[in-house]
Amino acid sequence: MSFTFIKHDTNIDFIGKRYWVYAVSVLLILIGIISAVWGNGLKMGIDFAGGVIVQVQFQEPVADEALKKGLDIPALPGISTQRFGEGGRDYLLRFSSAENADATHLRTTVMEALTATFPGNTAEIVRLEIVGPKVGADLTNKALSALYYAILLIAVYISGRFEQRWMAGAIMAAALWGGIYVAGLTGLGMGWLVLLALGITMAVCFVLRLNFALGAVVGLIHDVAITVGLLSLMNVEIDLNVMAALMTLVGFSLNDTIIIYDRLRENLRATPDLDMAHLINKSVNQTLSRTILTSGTTLLSTLALYFLGGGVIHDFALTMLIGVVVGTASSIYVSSAILLALGDTDFYVRLVQRKEQYERPGEHGVV
Amino acid sequence: MGLRWRLILASLVFLVSLMYALPSVPVIGPALERVLPSSKINLGLDLKGGIHLTLGVDVAKAVSNSLALAGQDLRRMAQDEKIVVLRPRVVGGTALEFLLPRADNEAKLREILARHFPQLSVGQPQAGEGGQLRYVARFTQAEVKRIEDLALDQALRTIRNRIDQFGVAEPDIRKQAGNRIQVQLPGISDPRRAVQIIGQTAHLEFHLVREDVDPAKAVLPTGVVVLPMLEKDAGHSEGRIAVERDSMLTGEDVADARPAFDNMNKSYVTMSFNARGARIFERVTGESVGRRMAIVLDGKVYSAPVIRERIGGGKASISGSFTTAEAQDLAIVLRAGSLPAPVSVLEERSVGPSLGQEAIDSGVRAALVGAAAVVLFIGIYYGVSGFIANLMLCFTMLIVMAGMGAFGATLTLPGIAGIVLTIGMAVDANVLIYERIREELRLGLTPLAAVRAGFDRAVVSITDANLTSIIVTVILYQFGTGPIRGFAVTLGLGIVASMFTAIFVSRAIFEEWARHCGPKGLSI
């Protein structure tokens, strides 16, 4: 037995409805920005901001209020408590200041406070993480460098692969690298450098008319922006795990984009007389079952992680959950729709008819 | 490549994967220990429980210490040549300042400096009050680098020694960029003690006490310093004591140290000196009978017993208000040598073993449920082809496990997440191929032609799409630390393995099937 969700001749007019999706996207990004700037802000985890997390496990469940009250002592400054996992026995305690945080001292203080508050209920410190400000800054720089190199390599790869313009890709890489090097001399922080890198990439893509690369990079920024915005709205802490999830979702969303791009290139060769909107619609419809299936299975396994994976992996799974949905949508409505806005069919037909040595002859067109 | 060769290669990969994956399976691994390769998937600290430390070595302090020593050497050597050099002192941690009271000795001093201190670059002297000349000297760049490297190496060695004494199975200690040392201690139950032992400098010195100087006085005679003193039997409150600045003997000459109990059943530490240490100790105690000797550890006086007689045999002891554990730990750090520079804990992450087990349990549960859901979904959606896709999924997982085992990769909690995610994403290649085959079948192709066309066309997309994911994975590996690297490894292996099984293995199966299925068509 076998099924189909999507009839093979479905012809949903995705591109026609793009303005609705744009509106939703813009709204989501705005909400994210508002939340990040005026609302909760971006909550950086201790991996990046430095700080202290102590996870304690009680013998018996305790009341939130009693815990908060019991630990609100001068020796433990800036504490916040959070229930962790199921059962009410685990709590995360966070402390604001990591300066001179002495683990030994901290352990003793926390244990003393807990014993005093809950005399009959033994607590145990099951996890303790202290990240000093230096290491936090290091990890932040590493994470941002990772983003920077991801942008660089992906932009180069896509311009080379999809437009047969490795030279243009190389020029862009050189511009990016040079720009960042020069900007680095001014002593700007890594965060600004990455923003700058994004700006340079988009500008160079636009000037060199590397539309496929531009579409992919804008889609990538779109996904990350919305996901991070929603994380800020939900008050989720950005830690190393969330960072890894963000990178994974970049890969996932690019996957999706490239499958559609691939189909689009094929259709450009097969039916070059159709207009661009039709071609994009056709490509998206043809790959729709695949998109739904793959996103579906990824969603299934991410849901398993989200509900069963345990506390530490929870935020990772949440980030991926948002990312899978947003990434799938952006492949259609951002990355593909940009192609429509930036060029006509002729331009792309000329592009794909450049040398085709990388594909086997007779592979295209109706067999 | 012929069909038969494809199948043979696939079986070969299967067998090799099985060989490398099995040792990591809890029940089977130990039973087949003799036949299978010994490499196993390591469990990360977040799964096994343990402690992860990033230590920062204060190399600047090592440089300034060496500078101070060079200053003392210079004074002594100048003395031997009948030149007086006054008050060598370290300024700002990087410069050595000293005075030459008689300007006519300048040439001679130059000669001493050139002969014995090539590592110092000395600036032009400035004339000071009363005809004095003031010199400022710095280490050359190369010397600074050498001292820093040396300090880091020695710190690494010392920490390794201390951990060995502490008795941890499979500790992992390595240098990192920026004068950092990363220490991973799996399965440690008392992180508090571990950190204390690793971080304690334990710079041991013996100084003679100056009873004639009042430690509370603001102005001290030259060559005298005031140190805090831990008072016996009064908890660890601190008094102050004046001692001679130059130490008679340091911990470098300690050959062994052991905890012991006195007749009051109180803990103390006995130590024995090496030959050189024993000789010096005997001489000094002989010369200073009746005086007190301060035993200074990390700048604090632990005890200051009166020297009653010349002490031969090279033995000494440190008493203080130690608990048994403290005495034991002190003995460990004395045995293992002292750290050349202060070491601070920049990052500490400890995970209790019970929490690690919980993490494994929930991770495995999530992986199983996720896999089951995906397998069910694909099986129902694609029929027999779905079954093949599911077989490929199992094969993929086997290769991932084998790859991790063969490379000795570390499985971390995010790594498990990577595996779960791979399960979801691994079917992508199969889905792409199947959707293509369905399309080709709809166009009226025979099953075999549809299979061939479907695979040919899908491969381009699969390669393109997965290459971007691999780029991301490589970057994550390059810039990630600890657990994130584990994630990158499993995700990367998963992508490559899923490409192999979907493109190569399942193609062979499909072609064989399409050849034999006849007019019934494919169940896809």
PDB file of N, CA and C in Angstrom, chain B residues 438-499:
ATOM      1  N   ARG B 438       8.014   8.130  -8.559  1.00  0.00           N
ATOM      2  CA  ARG B 438       6.571   8.233  -8.769  1.00  0.00           C
ATOM      3  C   ARG B 438       6.265   9.105  -9.981  1.00  0.00           C
ATOM      4  N   GLU B 439       6.962  10.234 -10.083  1.00  0.00           N
ATOM      5  CA  GLU B 439       6.750  11.117 -11.223  1.00  0.00           C
ATOM      6  C   GLU B 439       7.031  10.410 -12.531  1.00  0.00           C
ATOM      7  N   GLU B 440       8.157   9.705 -12.540  1.00  0.00           N
ATOM      8  CA  GLU B 440       8.543   9.026 -13.772  1.00  0.00           C
ATOM      9  C   GLU B 440       7.532   7.936 -14.122  1.00  0.00           C
ATOM     10  N   LEU B 441       7.042   7.236 -13.098  1.00  0.00           N
ATOM     11  CA  LEU B 441       6.042   6.201 -13.340  1.00  0.00           C
ATOM     12  C   LEU B 441       4.772   6.805 -13.932  1.00  0.00           C
ATOM     13  N   ARG B 442       4.404   7.980 -13.412  1.00  0.00           N
ATOM     14  CA  ARG B 442       3.209   8.641 -13.931  1.00  0.00           C
ATOM     15  C   ARG B 442       3.384   9.017 -15.392  1.00  0.00           C
ATOM     16  N   LEU B 443       4.630   9.293 -15.782  1.00  0.00           N
ATOM     17  CA  LEU B 443       4.893   9.629 -17.176  1.00  0.00           C
ATOM     18  C   LEU B 443       4.821   8.394 -18.061  1.00  0.00           C
ATOM     19  N   GLY B 444       4.620   7.216 -17.456  1.00  0.00           N
ATOM     20  CA  GLY B 444       4.415   6.001 -18.232  1.00  0.00           C
ATOM     21  C   GLY B 444       5.665   5.166 -18.452  1.00  0.00           C
ATOM     22  N   LEU B 445       6.713   5.435 -17.694  1.00  0.00           N
ATOM     23  CA  LEU B 445       7.932   4.644 -17.844  1.00  0.00           C
ATOM     24  C   LEU B 445       7.758   3.257 -17.234  1.00  0.00           C
ATOM     25  N   THR B 446       8.545   2.305 -17.698  1.00  0.00           N
ATOM     26  CA  THR B 446       8.553   0.988 -17.070  1.00  0.00           C
ATOM     27  C   THR B 446       9.219   1.121 -15.710  1.00  0.00           C
ATOM     28  N   PRO B 447       8.933   0.195 -14.809  1.00  0.00           N
ATOM     29  CA  PRO B 447       9.518   0.316 -13.467  1.00  0.00           C
ATOM     30  C   PRO B 447      11.030   0.500 -13.499  1.00  0.00           C
ATOM     31  N   LEU B 448      11.740  -0.301 -14.283  1.00  0.00           N
ATOM     32  CA  LEU B 448      13.200  -0.215 -14.267  1.00  0.00           C
ATOM     33  C   LEU B 448      13.666   1.150 -14.774  1.00  0.00           C
ATOM     34  N   ALA B 449      13.057   1.617 -15.854  1.00  0.00           N
ATOM     35  CA  ALA B 449      13.446   2.916 -16.405  1.00  0.00           C
ATOM     36  C   ALA B 449      13.113   4.023 -15.407  1.00  0.00           C
ATOM     37  N   ALA B 450      11.958   3.888 -14.742  1.00  0.00           N
ATOM     38  CA  ALA B 450      11.550   4.908 -13.765  1.00  0.00           C
ATOM     39  C   ALA B 450      12.520   4.947 -12.604  1.00  0.00           C
ATOM     40  N   VAL B 451      12.921   3.762 -12.155  1.00  0.00           N
ATOM     41  CA  VAL B 451      13.876   3.704 -11.045  1.00  0.00           C
ATOM     42  C   VAL B 451      15.182   4.379 -11.444  1.00  0.00           C
ATOM     43  N   ARG B 452      15.665   4.036 -12.626  1.00  0.00           N
ATOM     44  CA  ARG B 452      16.942   4.614 -13.061  1.00  0.00           C
ATOM     45  C   ARG B 452      16.836   6.123 -13.202  1.00  0.00           C
ATOM     46  N   ALA B 453      15.791   6.577 -13.884  1.00  0.00           N
ATOM     47  CA  ALA B 453      15.631   8.021 -14.084  1.00  0.00           C
ATOM     48  C   ALA B 453      15.451   8.719 -12.738  1.00  0.00           C
ATOM     49  N   GLY B 454      14.649   8.104 -11.873  1.00  0.00           N
ATOM     50  CA  GLY B 454      14.389   8.704 -10.568  1.00  0.00           C
ATOM     51  C   GLY B 454      15.670   8.894  -9.782  1.00  0.00           C
ATOM     52  N   PHE B 455      16.484   7.843  -9.742  1.00  0.00           N
ATOM     53  CA  PHE B 455      17.743   7.949  -8.995  1.00  0.00           C
ATOM     54  C   PHE B 455      18.658   8.990  -9.615  1.00  0.00           C
ATOM     55  N   ASP B 456      18.787   8.915 -10.976  1.00  0.00           N
ATOM     56  CA  ASP B 456      19.702   9.849 -11.636  1.00  0.00           C
ATOM     57  C   ASP B 456      19.346  11.296 -11.318  1.00  0.00           C
ATOM     58  N   ARG B 457      18.063  11.595 -11.416  1.00  0.00           N
ATOM     59  CA  ARG B 457      17.661  12.979 -11.239  1.00  0.00           C
ATOM     60  C   ARG B 457      17.727  13.412  -9.790  1.00  0.00           C
ATOM     61  N   ALA B 458      17.395  12.505  -8.900  1.00  0.00           N
ATOM     62  CA  ALA B 458      17.358  12.898  -7.490  1.00  0.00           C
ATOM     63  C   ALA B 458      18.763  13.107  -6.922  1.00  0.00           C
ATOM     64  N   VAL B 459      19.722  12.353  -7.478  1.00  0.00           N
ATOM     65  CA  VAL B 459      21.077  12.413  -6.906  1.00  0.00           C
ATOM     66  C   VAL B 459      21.634  13.835  -6.914  1.00  0.00           C
ATOM     67  N   VAL B 460      21.367  14.571  -8.018  1.00  0.00           N
ATOM     68  CA  VAL B 460      21.883  15.937  -8.109  1.00  0.00           C
ATOM     69  C   VAL B 460      21.339  16.783  -6.957  1.00  0.00           C
ATOM     70  N   SER B 461      20.031  16.705  -6.763  1.00  0.00           N
ATOM     71  CA  SER B 461      19.414  17.499  -5.695  1.00  0.00           C
ATOM     72  C   SER B 461      19.927  17.082  -4.321  1.00  0.00           C
ATOM     73  N   ILE B 462      20.032  15.750  -4.136  1.00  0.00           N
ATOM     74  CA  ILE B 462      20.465  15.251  -2.830  1.00  0.00           C
ATOM     75  C   ILE B 462      21.864  15.764  -2.511  1.00  0.00           C
ATOM     76  N   THR B 463      22.749  15.673  -3.511  1.00  0.00           N
ATOM     77  CA  THR B 463      24.118  16.118  -3.277  1.00  0.00           C
ATOM     78  C   THR B 463      24.153  17.601  -2.958  1.00  0.00           C
ATOM     79  N   ASP B 464      23.458  18.391  -3.771  1.00  0.00           N
ATOM     80  CA  ASP B 464      23.436  19.837  -3.536  1.00  0.00           C
ATOM     81  C   ASP B 464      22.937  20.161  -2.139  1.00  0.00           C
ATOM     82  N   ALA B 465      21.809  19.555  -1.801  1.00  0.00           N
ATOM     83  CA  ALA B 465      21.166  19.901  -0.532  1.00  0.00           C
ATOM     84  C   ALA B 465      22.034  19.467   0.644  1.00  0.00           C
ATOM     85  N   ASN B 466      22.607  18.270   0.541  1.00  0.00           N
ATOM     86  CA  ASN B 466      23.379  17.779   1.679  1.00  0.00           C
ATOM     87  C   ASN B 466      24.723  18.479   1.823  1.00  0.00           C
ATOM     88  N   LEU B 467      25.268  18.951   0.699  1.00  0.00           N
ATOM     89  CA  LEU B 467      26.542  19.654   0.790  1.00  0.00           C
ATOM     90  C   LEU B 467      26.427  20.888   1.679  1.00  0.00           C
ATOM     91  N   THR B 468      25.325  21.613   1.544  1.00  0.00           N
ATOM     92  CA  THR B 468      25.177  22.802   2.399  1.00  0.00           C
ATOM     93  C   THR B 468      25.110  22.391   3.865  1.00  0.00           C
ATOM     94  N   SER B 469      24.400  21.293   4.136  1.00  0.00           N
ATOM     95  CA  SER B 469      24.328  20.828   5.525  1.00  0.00           C
ATOM     96  C   SER B 469      25.702  20.424   6.026  1.00  0.00           C
ATOM     97  N   ILE B 470      26.483  19.813   5.134  1.00  0.00           N
ATOM     98  CA  ILE B 470      27.822  19.391   5.553  1.00  0.00           C
ATOM     99  C   ILE B 470      28.692  20.616   5.840  1.00  0.00           C
ATOM    100  N   ILE B 471      28.532  21.659   5.020  1.00  0.00           N
ATOM    101  CA  ILE B 471      29.272  22.904   5.280  1.00  0.00           C
ATOM    102  C   ILE B 471      28.956  23.398   6.696  1.00  0.00           C
ATOM    103  N   VAL B 472      27.672  23.441   7.017  1.00  0.00           N
ATOM    104  CA  VAL B 472      27.265  23.906   8.344  1.00  0.00           C
ATOM    105  C   VAL B 472      27.865  23.018   9.436  1.00  0.00           C
ATOM    106  N   THR B 473      27.854  21.700   9.172  1.00  0.00           N
ATOM    107  CA  THR B 473      28.379  20.773  10.166  1.00  0.00           C
ATOM    108  C   THR B 473      29.862  20.990  10.411  1.00  0.00           C
ATOM    109  N   VAL B 474      30.593  21.174   9.313  1.00  0.00           N
ATOM    110  CA  VAL B 474      32.037  21.383   9.440  1.00  0.00           C
ATOM    111  C   VAL B 474      32.311  22.646  10.248  1.00  0.00           C
ATOM    112  N   ILE B 475      31.533  23.691   9.968  1.00  0.00           N
ATOM    113  CA  ILE B 475      31.726  24.948  10.705  1.00  0.00           C
ATOM    114  C   ILE B 475      31.395  24.758  12.179  1.00  0.00           C
ATOM    115  N   LEU B 476      30.322  24.041  12.449  1.00  0.00           N
ATOM    116  CA  LEU B 476      29.970  23.766  13.849  1.00  0.00           C
ATOM    117  C   LEU B 476      31.095  23.018  14.541  1.00  0.00           C
ATOM    118  N   TYR B 477      31.686  22.083  13.823  1.00  0.00           N
ATOM    119  CA  TYR B 477      32.776  21.303  14.424  1.00  0.00           C
ATOM    120  C   TYR B 477      33.972  22.193  14.703  1.00  0.00           C
ATOM    121  N   GLN B 478      34.274  23.037  13.711  1.00  0.00           N
ATOM    122  CA  GLN B 478      35.457  23.885  13.814  1.00  0.00           C
ATOM    123  C   GLN B 478      35.333  24.868  14.978  1.00  0.00           C
ATOM    124  N   PHE B 479      34.166  25.450  15.155  1.00  0.00           N
ATOM    125  CA  PHE B 479      34.023  26.520  16.140  1.00  0.00           C
ATOM    126  C   PHE B 479      33.359  26.069  17.421  1.00  0.00           C
ATOM    127  N   GLY B 480      32.840  24.860  17.407  1.00  0.00           N
ATOM    128  CA  GLY B 480      32.125  24.408  18.592  1.00  0.00           C
ATOM    129  C   GLY B 480      33.079  23.921  19.662  1.00  0.00           C
ATOM    130  N   THR B 481      32.561  23.838  20.874  1.00  0.00           N
ATOM    131  CA  THR B 481      33.368  23.251  21.935  1.00  0.00           C
ATOM    132  C   THR B 481      32.599  22.068  22.485  1.00  0.00           C
ATOM    133  N   GLY B 482      33.297  21.141  23.070  1.00  0.00           N
ATOM    134  CA  GLY B 482      32.735  20.002  23.787  1.00  0.00           C
ATOM    135  C   GLY B 482      31.489  19.413  23.172  1.00  0.00           C
ATOM    136  N   PRO B 483      30.364  19.589  23.844  1.00  0.00           N
ATOM    137  CA  PRO B 483      29.132  18.935  23.417  1.00  0.00           C
ATOM    138  C   PRO B 483      28.729  19.296  21.995  1.00  0.00           C
ATOM    139  N   ILE B 484      28.974  20.542  21.586  1.00  0.00           N
ATOM    140  CA  ILE B 484      28.557  20.959  20.251  1.00  0.00           C
ATOM    141  C   ILE B 484      29.337  20.182  19.190  1.00  0.00           C
ATOM    142  N   ARG B 485      30.612  19.934  19.477  1.00  0.00           N
ATOM    143  CA  ARG B 485      31.397  19.127  18.545  1.00  0.00           C
ATOM    144  C   ARG B 485      30.779  17.744  18.404  1.00  0.00           C
ATOM    145  N   GLY B 486      30.327  17.191  19.530  1.00  0.00           N
ATOM    146  CA  GLY B 486      29.680  15.886  19.492  1.00  0.00           C
ATOM    147  C   GLY B 486      28.462  15.913  18.592  1.00  0.00           C
ATOM    148  N   PHE B 487      27.740  17.009  18.680  1.00  0.00           N
ATOM    149  CA  PHE B 487      26.555  17.183  17.849  1.00  0.00           C
ATOM    150  C   PHE B 487      26.955  17.226  16.379  1.00  0.00           C
ATOM    151  N   ALA B 488      27.981  18.023  16.078  1.00  0.00           N
ATOM    152  CA  ALA B 488      28.429  18.155  14.690  1.00  0.00           C
ATOM    153  C   ALA B 488      28.881  16.811  14.130  1.00  0.00           C
ATOM    154  N   VAL B 489      29.586  16.039  14.955  1.00  0.00           N
ATOM    155  CA  VAL B 489      30.088  14.745  14.490  1.00  0.00           C
ATOM    156  C   VAL B 489      28.931  13.814  14.142  1.00  0.00           C
ATOM    157  N   THR B 490      27.956  13.701  15.042  1.00  0.00           N
ATOM    158  CA  THR B 490      26.867  12.763  14.745  1.00  0.00           C
ATOM    159  C   THR B 490      26.036  13.238  13.563  1.00  0.00           C
ATOM    160  N   LEU B 491      25.780  14.551  13.504  1.00  0.00           N
ATOM    161  CA  LEU B 491      24.980  15.065  12.398  1.00  0.00           C
ATOM    162  C   LEU B 491      25.717  14.850  11.067  1.00  0.00           C
ATOM    163  N   GLY B 492      27.011  15.157  11.065  1.00  0.00           N
ATOM    164  CA  GLY B 492      27.801  15.001   9.843  1.00  0.00           C
ATOM    165  C   GLY B 492      27.853  13.549   9.384  1.00  0.00           C
ATOM    166  N   LEU B 493      28.146  12.673  10.333  1.00  0.00           N
ATOM    167  CA  LEU B 493      28.168  11.243  10.000  1.00  0.00           C
ATOM    168  C   LEU B 493      26.811  10.806   9.459  1.00  0.00           C
ATOM    169  N   GLY B 494      25.755  11.304  10.106  1.00  0.00           N
ATOM    170  CA  GLY B 494      24.403  10.936   9.688  1.00  0.00           C
ATOM    171  C   GLY B 494      24.134  11.356   8.257  1.00  0.00           C
ATOM    172  N   ILE B 495      24.558  12.557   7.899  1.00  0.00           N
ATOM    173  CA  ILE B 495      24.298  13.044   6.551  1.00  0.00           C
ATOM    174  C   ILE B 495      25.033  12.186   5.519  1.00  0.00           C
ATOM    175  N   VAL B 496      26.318  11.964   5.779  1.00  0.00           N
ATOM    176  CA  VAL B 496      27.105  11.183   4.826  1.00  0.00           C
ATOM    177  C   VAL B 496      26.561   9.755   4.714  1.00  0.00           C
ATOM    178  N   ALA B 497      26.255   9.159   5.875  1.00  0.00           N
ATOM    179  CA  ALA B 497      25.758   7.781   5.856  1.00  0.00           C
ATOM    180  C   ALA B 497      24.427   7.694   5.127  1.00  0.00           C
ATOM    181  N   SER B 498      23.560   8.687   5.345  1.00  0.00           N
ATOM    182  CA  SER B 498      22.245   8.606   4.704  1.00  0.00           C
ATOM    183  C   SER B 498      22.378   8.769   3.196  1.00  0.00           C
ATOM    184  N   MET B 499      23.369   9.562   2.767  1.00  0.00           N
ATOM    185  CA  MET B 499      23.586   9.693   1.328  1.00  0.00           C
ATOM    186  C   MET B 499      24.048   8.355   0.747  1.00  0.00           C
TER     187      MET B 499
END
